[in-house]
XYZ file of C-alpha atoms in Angstrom:
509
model
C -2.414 3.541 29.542
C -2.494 -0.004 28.011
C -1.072 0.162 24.669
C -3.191 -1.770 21.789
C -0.423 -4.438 19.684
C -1.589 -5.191 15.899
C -0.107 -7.660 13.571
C -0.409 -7.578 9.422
C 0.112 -10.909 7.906
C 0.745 -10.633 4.149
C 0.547 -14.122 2.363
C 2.467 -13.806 -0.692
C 3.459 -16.107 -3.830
C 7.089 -16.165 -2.929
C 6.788 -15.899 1.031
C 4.854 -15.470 3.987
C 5.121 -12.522 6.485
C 4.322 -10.770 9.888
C 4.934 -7.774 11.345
C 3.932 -6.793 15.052
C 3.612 -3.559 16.301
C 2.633 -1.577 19.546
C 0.599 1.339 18.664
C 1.302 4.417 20.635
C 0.542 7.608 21.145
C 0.230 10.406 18.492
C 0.316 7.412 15.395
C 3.194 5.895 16.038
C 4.290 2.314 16.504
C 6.917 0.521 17.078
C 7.878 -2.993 14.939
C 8.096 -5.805 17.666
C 8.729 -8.334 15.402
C 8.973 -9.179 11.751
C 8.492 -12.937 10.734
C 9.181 -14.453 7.065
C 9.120 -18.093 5.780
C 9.921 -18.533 1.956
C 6.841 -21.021 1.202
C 7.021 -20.398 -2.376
C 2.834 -20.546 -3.053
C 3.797 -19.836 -6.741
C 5.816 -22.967 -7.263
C 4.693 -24.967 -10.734
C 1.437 -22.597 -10.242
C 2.035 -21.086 -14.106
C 1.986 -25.007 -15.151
C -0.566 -26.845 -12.906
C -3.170 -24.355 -11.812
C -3.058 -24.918 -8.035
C -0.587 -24.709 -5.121
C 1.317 -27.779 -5.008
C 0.717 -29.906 -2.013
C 4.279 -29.055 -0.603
C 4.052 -25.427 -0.607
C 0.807 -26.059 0.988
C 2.240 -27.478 3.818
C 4.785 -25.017 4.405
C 2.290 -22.534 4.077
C 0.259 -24.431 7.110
C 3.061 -24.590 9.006
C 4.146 -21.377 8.610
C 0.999 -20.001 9.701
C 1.078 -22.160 12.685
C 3.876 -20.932 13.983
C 2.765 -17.458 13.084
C -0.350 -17.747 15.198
C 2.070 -18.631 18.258
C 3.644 -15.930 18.054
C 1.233 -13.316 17.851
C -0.543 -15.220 20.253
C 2.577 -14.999 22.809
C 2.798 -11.338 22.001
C -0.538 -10.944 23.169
C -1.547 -9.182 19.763
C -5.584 -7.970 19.542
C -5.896 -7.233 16.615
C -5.071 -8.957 13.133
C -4.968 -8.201 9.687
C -4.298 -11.099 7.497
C -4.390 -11.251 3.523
C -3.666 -13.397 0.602
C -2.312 -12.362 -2.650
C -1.583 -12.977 -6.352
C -0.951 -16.868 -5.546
C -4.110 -17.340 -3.585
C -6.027 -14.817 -6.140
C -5.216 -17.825 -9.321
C -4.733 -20.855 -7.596
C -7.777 -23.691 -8.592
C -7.105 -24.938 -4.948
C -6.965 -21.077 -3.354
C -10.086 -20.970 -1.489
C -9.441 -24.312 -0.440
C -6.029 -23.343 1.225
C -7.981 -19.825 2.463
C -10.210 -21.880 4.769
C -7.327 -24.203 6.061
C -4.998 -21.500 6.700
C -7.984 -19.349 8.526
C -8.835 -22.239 10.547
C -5.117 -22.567 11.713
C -4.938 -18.899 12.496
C -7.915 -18.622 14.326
C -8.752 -15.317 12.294
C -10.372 -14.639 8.774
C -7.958 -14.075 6.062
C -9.207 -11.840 2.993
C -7.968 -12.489 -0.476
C -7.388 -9.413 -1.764
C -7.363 -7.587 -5.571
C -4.222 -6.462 -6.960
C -5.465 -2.944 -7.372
C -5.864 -3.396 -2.716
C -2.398 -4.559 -3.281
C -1.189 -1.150 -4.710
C -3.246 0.494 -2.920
C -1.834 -1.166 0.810
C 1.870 0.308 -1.075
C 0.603 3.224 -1.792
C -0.104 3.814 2.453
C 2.975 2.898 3.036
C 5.158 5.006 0.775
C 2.972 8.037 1.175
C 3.920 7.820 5.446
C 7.699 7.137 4.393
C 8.601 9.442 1.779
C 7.914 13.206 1.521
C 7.355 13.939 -2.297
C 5.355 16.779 -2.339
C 4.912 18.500 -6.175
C 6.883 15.330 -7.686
C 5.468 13.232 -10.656
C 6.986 9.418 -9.339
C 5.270 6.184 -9.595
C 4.646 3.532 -6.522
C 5.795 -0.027 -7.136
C 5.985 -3.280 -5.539
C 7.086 -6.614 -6.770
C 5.713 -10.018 -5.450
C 6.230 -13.306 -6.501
C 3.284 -13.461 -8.624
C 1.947 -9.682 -9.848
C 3.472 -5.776 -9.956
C 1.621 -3.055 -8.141
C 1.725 0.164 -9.607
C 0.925 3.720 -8.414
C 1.074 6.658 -10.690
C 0.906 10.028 -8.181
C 2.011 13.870 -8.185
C 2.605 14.665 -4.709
C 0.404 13.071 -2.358
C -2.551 12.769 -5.064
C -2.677 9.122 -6.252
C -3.447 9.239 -10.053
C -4.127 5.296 -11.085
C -3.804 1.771 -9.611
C -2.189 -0.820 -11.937
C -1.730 -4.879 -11.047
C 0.051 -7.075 -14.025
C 1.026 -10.184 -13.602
C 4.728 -10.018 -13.771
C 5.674 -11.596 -10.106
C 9.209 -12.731 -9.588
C 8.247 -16.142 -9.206
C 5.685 -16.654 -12.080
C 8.327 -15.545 -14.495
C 11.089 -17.186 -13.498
C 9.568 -20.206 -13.573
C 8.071 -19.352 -17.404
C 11.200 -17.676 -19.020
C 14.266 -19.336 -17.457
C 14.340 -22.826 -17.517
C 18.087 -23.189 -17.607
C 21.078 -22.422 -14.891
C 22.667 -19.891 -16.050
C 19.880 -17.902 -17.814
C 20.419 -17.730 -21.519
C 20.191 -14.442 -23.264
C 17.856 -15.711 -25.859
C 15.217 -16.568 -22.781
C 16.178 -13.431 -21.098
C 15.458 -11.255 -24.430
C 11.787 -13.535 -24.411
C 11.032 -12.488 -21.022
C 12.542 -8.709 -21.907
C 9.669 -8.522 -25.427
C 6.936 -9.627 -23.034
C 7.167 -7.915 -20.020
C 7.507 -4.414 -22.754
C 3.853 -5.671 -24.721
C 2.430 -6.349 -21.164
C 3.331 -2.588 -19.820
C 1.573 -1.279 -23.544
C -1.063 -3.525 -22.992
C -1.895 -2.006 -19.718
C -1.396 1.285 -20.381
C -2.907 1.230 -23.442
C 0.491 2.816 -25.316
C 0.627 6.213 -23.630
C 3.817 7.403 -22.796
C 3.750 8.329 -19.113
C 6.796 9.753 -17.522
C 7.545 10.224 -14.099
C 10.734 11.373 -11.905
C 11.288 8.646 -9.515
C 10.190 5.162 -8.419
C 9.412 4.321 -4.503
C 9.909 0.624 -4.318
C 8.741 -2.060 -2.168
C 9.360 -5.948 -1.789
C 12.206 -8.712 -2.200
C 13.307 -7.836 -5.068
C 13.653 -3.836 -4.039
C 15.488 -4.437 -0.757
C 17.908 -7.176 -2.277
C 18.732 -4.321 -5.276
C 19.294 -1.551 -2.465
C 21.521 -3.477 -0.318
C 23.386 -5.439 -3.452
C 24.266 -1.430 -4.356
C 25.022 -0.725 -1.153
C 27.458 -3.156 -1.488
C 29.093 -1.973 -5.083
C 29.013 1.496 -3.201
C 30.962 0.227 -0.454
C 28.757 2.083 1.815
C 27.442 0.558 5.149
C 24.495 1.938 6.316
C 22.048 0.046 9.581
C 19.218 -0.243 6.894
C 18.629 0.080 3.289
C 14.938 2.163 3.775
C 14.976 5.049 2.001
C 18.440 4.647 0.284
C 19.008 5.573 -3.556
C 19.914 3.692 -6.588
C 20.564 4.588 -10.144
C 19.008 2.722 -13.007
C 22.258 2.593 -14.249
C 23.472 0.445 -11.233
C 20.537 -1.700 -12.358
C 21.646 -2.554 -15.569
C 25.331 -3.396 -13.995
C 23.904 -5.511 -11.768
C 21.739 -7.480 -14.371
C 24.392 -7.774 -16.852
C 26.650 -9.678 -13.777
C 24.290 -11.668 -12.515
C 23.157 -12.697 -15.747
C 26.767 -13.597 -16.398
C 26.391 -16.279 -12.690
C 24.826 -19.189 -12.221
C 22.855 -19.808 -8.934
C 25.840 -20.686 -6.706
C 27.457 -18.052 -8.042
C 24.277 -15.443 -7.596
C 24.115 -17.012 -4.044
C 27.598 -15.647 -3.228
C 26.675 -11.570 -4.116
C 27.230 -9.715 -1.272
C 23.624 -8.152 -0.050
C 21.288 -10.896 -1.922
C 19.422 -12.924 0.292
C 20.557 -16.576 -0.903
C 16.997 -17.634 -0.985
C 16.006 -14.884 -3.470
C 19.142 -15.947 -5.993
C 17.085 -18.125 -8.093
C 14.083 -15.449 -8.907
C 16.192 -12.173 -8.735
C 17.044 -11.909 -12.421
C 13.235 -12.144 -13.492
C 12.552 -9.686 -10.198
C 15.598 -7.111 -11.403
C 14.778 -7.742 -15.180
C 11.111 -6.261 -14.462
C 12.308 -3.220 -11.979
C 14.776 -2.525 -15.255
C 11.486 -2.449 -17.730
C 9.713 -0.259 -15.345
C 12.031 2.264 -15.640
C 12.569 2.281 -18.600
C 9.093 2.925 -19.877
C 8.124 5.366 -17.390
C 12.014 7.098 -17.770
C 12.814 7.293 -14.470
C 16.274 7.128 -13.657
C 16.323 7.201 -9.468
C 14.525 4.189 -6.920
C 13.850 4.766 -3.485
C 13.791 1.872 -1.116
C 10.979 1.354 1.033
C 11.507 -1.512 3.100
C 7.852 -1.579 4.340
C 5.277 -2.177 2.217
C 2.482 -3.706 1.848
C 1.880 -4.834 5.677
C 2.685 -1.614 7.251
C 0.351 -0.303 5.505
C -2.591 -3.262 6.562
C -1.503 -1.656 9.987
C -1.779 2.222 8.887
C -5.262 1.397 7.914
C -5.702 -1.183 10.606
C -4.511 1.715 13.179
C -7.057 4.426 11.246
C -10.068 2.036 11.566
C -9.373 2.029 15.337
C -8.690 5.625 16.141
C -5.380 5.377 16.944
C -3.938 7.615 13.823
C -6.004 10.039 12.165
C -5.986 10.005 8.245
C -3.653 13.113 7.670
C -0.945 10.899 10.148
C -0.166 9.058 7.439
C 1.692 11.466 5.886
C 4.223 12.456 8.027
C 6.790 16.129 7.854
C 10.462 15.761 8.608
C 10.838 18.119 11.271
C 7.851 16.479 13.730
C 9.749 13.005 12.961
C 13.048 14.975 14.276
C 11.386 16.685 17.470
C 9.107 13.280 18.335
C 12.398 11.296 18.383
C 14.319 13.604 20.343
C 11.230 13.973 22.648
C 11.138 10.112 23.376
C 15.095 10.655 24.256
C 13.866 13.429 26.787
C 15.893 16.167 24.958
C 16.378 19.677 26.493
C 14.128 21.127 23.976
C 14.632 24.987 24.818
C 18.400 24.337 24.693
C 18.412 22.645 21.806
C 15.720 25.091 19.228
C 18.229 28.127 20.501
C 21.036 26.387 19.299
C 19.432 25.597 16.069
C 18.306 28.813 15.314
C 21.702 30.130 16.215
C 23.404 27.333 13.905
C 20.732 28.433 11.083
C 21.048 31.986 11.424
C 25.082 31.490 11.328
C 24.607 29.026 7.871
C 22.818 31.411 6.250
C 25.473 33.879 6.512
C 27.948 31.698 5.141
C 25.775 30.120 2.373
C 26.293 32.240 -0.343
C 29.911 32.273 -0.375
C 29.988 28.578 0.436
C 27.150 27.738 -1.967
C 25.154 25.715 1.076
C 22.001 24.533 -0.097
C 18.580 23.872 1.360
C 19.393 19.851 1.767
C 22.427 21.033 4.164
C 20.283 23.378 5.966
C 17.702 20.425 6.994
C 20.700 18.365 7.689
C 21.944 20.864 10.339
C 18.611 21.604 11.611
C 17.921 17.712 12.626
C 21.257 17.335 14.025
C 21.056 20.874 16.583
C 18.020 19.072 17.700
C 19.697 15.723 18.575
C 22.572 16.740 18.974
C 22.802 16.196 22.996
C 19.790 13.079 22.711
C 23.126 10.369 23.934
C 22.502 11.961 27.430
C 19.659 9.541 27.109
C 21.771 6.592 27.950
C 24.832 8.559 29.859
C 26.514 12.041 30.330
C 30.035 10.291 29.802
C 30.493 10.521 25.876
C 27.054 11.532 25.268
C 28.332 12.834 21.832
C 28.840 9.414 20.777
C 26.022 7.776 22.147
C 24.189 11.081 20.044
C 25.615 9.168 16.968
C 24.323 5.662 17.794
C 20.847 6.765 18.165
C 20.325 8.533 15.055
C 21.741 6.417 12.589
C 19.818 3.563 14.086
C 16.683 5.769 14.184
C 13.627 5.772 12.056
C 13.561 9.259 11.015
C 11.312 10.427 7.987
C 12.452 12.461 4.670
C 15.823 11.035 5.347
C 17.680 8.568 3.423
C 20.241 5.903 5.217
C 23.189 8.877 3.776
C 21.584 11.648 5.189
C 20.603 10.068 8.012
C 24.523 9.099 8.646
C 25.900 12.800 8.133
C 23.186 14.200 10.457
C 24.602 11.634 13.180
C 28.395 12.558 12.026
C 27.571 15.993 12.906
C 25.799 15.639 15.910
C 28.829 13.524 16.858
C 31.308 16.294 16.405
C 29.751 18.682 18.545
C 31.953 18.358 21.219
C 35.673 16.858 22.391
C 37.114 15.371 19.817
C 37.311 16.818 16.242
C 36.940 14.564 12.756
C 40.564 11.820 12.480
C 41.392 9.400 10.665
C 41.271 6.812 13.096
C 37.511 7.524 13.043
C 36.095 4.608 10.582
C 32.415 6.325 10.084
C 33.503 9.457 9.076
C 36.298 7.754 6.625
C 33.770 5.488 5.302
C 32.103 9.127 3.830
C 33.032 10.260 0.639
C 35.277 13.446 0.037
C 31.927 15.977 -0.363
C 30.120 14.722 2.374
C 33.237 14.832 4.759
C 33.563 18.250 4.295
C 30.247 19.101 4.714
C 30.380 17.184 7.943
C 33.074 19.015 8.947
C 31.080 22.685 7.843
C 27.667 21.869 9.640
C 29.879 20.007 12.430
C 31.379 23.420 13.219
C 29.061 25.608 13.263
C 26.825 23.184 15.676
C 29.316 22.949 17.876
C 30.080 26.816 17.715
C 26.773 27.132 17.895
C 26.380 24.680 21.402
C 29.304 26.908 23.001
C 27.517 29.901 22.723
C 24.779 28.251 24.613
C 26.954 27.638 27.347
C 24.352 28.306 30.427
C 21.995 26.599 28.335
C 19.698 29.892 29.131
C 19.426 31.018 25.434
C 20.938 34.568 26.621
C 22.817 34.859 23.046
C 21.980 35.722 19.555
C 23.933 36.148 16.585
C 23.042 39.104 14.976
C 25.458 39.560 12.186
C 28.468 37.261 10.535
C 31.205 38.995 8.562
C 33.594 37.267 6.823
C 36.645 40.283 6.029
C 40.207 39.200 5.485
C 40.827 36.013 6.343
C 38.591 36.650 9.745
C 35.120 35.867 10.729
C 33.542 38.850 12.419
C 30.277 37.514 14.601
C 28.253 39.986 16.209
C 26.425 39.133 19.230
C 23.485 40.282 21.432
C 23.219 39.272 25.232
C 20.329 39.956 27.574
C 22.467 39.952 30.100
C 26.012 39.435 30.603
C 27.420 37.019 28.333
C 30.839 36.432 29.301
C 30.563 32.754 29.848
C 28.956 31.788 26.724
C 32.140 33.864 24.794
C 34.305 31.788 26.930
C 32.192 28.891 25.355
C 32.352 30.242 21.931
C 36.128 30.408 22.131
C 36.840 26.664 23.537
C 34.467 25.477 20.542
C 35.156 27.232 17.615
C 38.434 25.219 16.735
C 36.471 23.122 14.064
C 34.778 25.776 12.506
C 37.575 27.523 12.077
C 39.327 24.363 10.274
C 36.186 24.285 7.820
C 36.062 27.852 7.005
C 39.412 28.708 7.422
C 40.108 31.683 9.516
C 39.986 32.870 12.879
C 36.171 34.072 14.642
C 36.293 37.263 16.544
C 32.756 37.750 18.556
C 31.823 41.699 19.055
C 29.301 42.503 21.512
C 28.616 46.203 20.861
């Protein structure tokens, strides 16, 4: 079946981008390349009206080389738009028709209320928020989108013109910002949110986040965390992170913002004015969490892009955790049977323990994902499969997990067979305390869980778990004889043991 390949070209104030993808089957795609150029549209905009012959230039070439590429890639369909920058410029139709004619394709200027609404796509098919009040934003170099929603209901559409760009170049003249300027910019960015929404207090839970600005804050806290995860989608931060962050880099000047581990060096310049906004926005709306989404506004041009053609139907978009799981491990070729016994085994055993181990349902997913990867590294080879398990998932795009989650569900997976957690193992060191223990929990009872399946027949079930002086009593039920999977049951219960403490006696009758 020929696959179809779409590309979304997003021209922005602060930068240009691309992203090409191969649309396949069931509504998925995969990214085969992501282009940026920093063009900087919004340079001297706020002071002369238009885009400045330079930036114009690098926009044309840009676009040039853009066109070569998708053009190489073989790409049939394109969606192309121009933003906030285009939107005000004197000179933006102008540049429109240039940069159209070096495509080869139409590109749409589009309203900032398209803008959130292209975010809005996006987050709603990364992020699983059903019954939570949060707010959508994403931060350009020239406007703020903004998405009020409960659960997958959008509420309202906001665009304000409080880009990255635009007010760095209005409010901080000087290197190093001065906190009178910064306390300017601070006053009007706080009568611009009343302004817009008309002094109603609205309060929300969280903030999904999209842009520059967003990815440079989650992997600058990355950093401060000392975590390392292979991407920053999804991942957490704290308003209170925020602030840190602000107060140092308002204490550097650009050479010295340029040096902060995780900040692109070409943002350093606009990521105060970027940060100082994302700070403003939480504090009127209260929220106190911000989820990454390193997407945006071009996946979804290709969401819609993909709808308009067929290829995903409109309740694809929103995507469940557990079909994410099961489509990955089916494009790994997974022994499927094998590996839904062992998770129910591994659920029904967790359950047992959860009470007196105070589990919770975010463990229970966590184990659930990783019995159904766990054995996805025979994919590349038999020979430390386990391993080659833990690769593939942290690297994997799997949705309603953050980079954290997504980390432990690998660590476990990884620890379902040979060797049990050391030191010498960097990964698991790298977790903290809480999360290495529950590693070691969910690690043990998956890999108790893949002895019992020894035959890989699914001849077992676990009927009953006891835990009586110092012992764990588990109860099993065979339809046939089971000798072989107790034999397995024995060689890998030494970690669950270690976790729980106490020795497992199985009881057939």
């Amino acid at each position: 079946m020929k696959k179809t390949r779409l590309a979304a070209i997003d021209i922005g104030t602060n930068s240009i981008r691309c992203i090409v993808v191969e649309a396949e089957q069931q509504g998925r795609f995969m990214v085969l390349d992501d282009e940026k150029a920093t063009v900087r549209l919004g340079e001297q905009l706020g002071k002369t009206g238009a885009v400045s012959p330079a930036a114009f230039a690098r926009a044309v070439e840009a676009i040039s080389r853009i066109r070569k590429l998708i053009d190489g890639l073989k790409v049939t369909e394109v969606e192309a738009v121009a933003t906030s920058a285009v939107r005000s410029a004197a000179n933006g139709p102008e540049l429109v028709e240039v940069l159209s004619r070096e495509l080869g394709r139409e590109i749409r200027v589009i309203s900032g209320e398209e803008e959130a609404e292209l975010a809005a796509i996006s987050a709603l098919h990364n992020f699983e928020m059903n019954g939570k009040r949060y707010a959508m934003i994403d931060i350009g170099g020239g406007s703020v989108e903004i998405v009020t929603a409960l659960g997958n209901h959008i509420e309202e559409y906001y665009s304000l013109d409080l880009g990255a760009v635009v007010l760095t170049e209005r409010f901080f003249p000087t290197d190093p910002i001065r906190t009178a300027d910064f306390q300017k910019f601070q006053r009007h960015v706080r009568a611009e949110l009343k302004r817009a929404f008309s002094g109603q207090k609205l309060a929300v839970q969280t903030f999904i986040g999209s842009g520059g600005t967003i990815t440079s804050l989650g992997y600058m806290v990355m950093n401060m965390r000392r975590q390392e995860y292979s991407s920053v989608h999804g991942y957490e931060t704290l308003r209170s992170e925020l602030v840190h962050l602000l107060a140092m880099l308002m204490r550097r000047d650009i050479k010295g913002r340029r040096a902060i581990p995780g900040l692109n060096p070409d943002r350093a310049d606009i990521i105060v004015a970027g940060l100082g906004v994302v700070d403003e926005l939480m504090r009127f709306f209260g929220a106190n969490t911000l989820l990454v989404n390193e997407r945006g506004i071009r996946e979804g041009l290709i969401i819609r892009c993909m709808r308009r053609l067929g290829l995903m139907a409109e309740e694809q978009g929103q995507r469940n955790w557990r079909r994410s799981v099961l489509e990955f491990a089916r494009s790994c070729h997974f022994d499927e049977p094998h590996s839904r016994h062992v998770a129910g085994m591994a659920l029904a055993m967790f359950d047992s323990l959860s009470k007196e181990f105070r589990l919770k349902k975010p463990e229970r997913k966590l184990l659930e994902a990783a019995a159904y990867l766990h054995d996805i590294g025979y994919f590349i080879s038999y020979t430390s499969h386990h391993k080659h398990s833990y690769h593939l998932i942290r690297h994997a795009d799997l949705f309603g997990f953050a980079p954290q989650e997504r980390e432990m569900i690998a660590q476990i997976a990884r620890y379902h067979r040979k060797s049990l957690p050391k030191k010498k193992h960097v990964e698991f060191l790298r977790l903290s305390e809480k999360d290495r223990q529950t590693v070691c929990r969910l690690g043990g009872i998956l890999r108790l869980a893949d002895g019992l399946d020894r035959r890989r027949s699914g001849l077992v079930e676990v009927v009953e778990l006891l835990h009586t002086e110092g012992d764990y009593r588990m109860k099993l039920l065979g339809t046939e004889d089971i000798s072989v999977e107790i034999f397995g049951g024995n060689a890998k219960k030494d970690l669950f043991e270690k976790a729980f403490g106490g020795n497992i006696v199985f009881v057939t009758s």
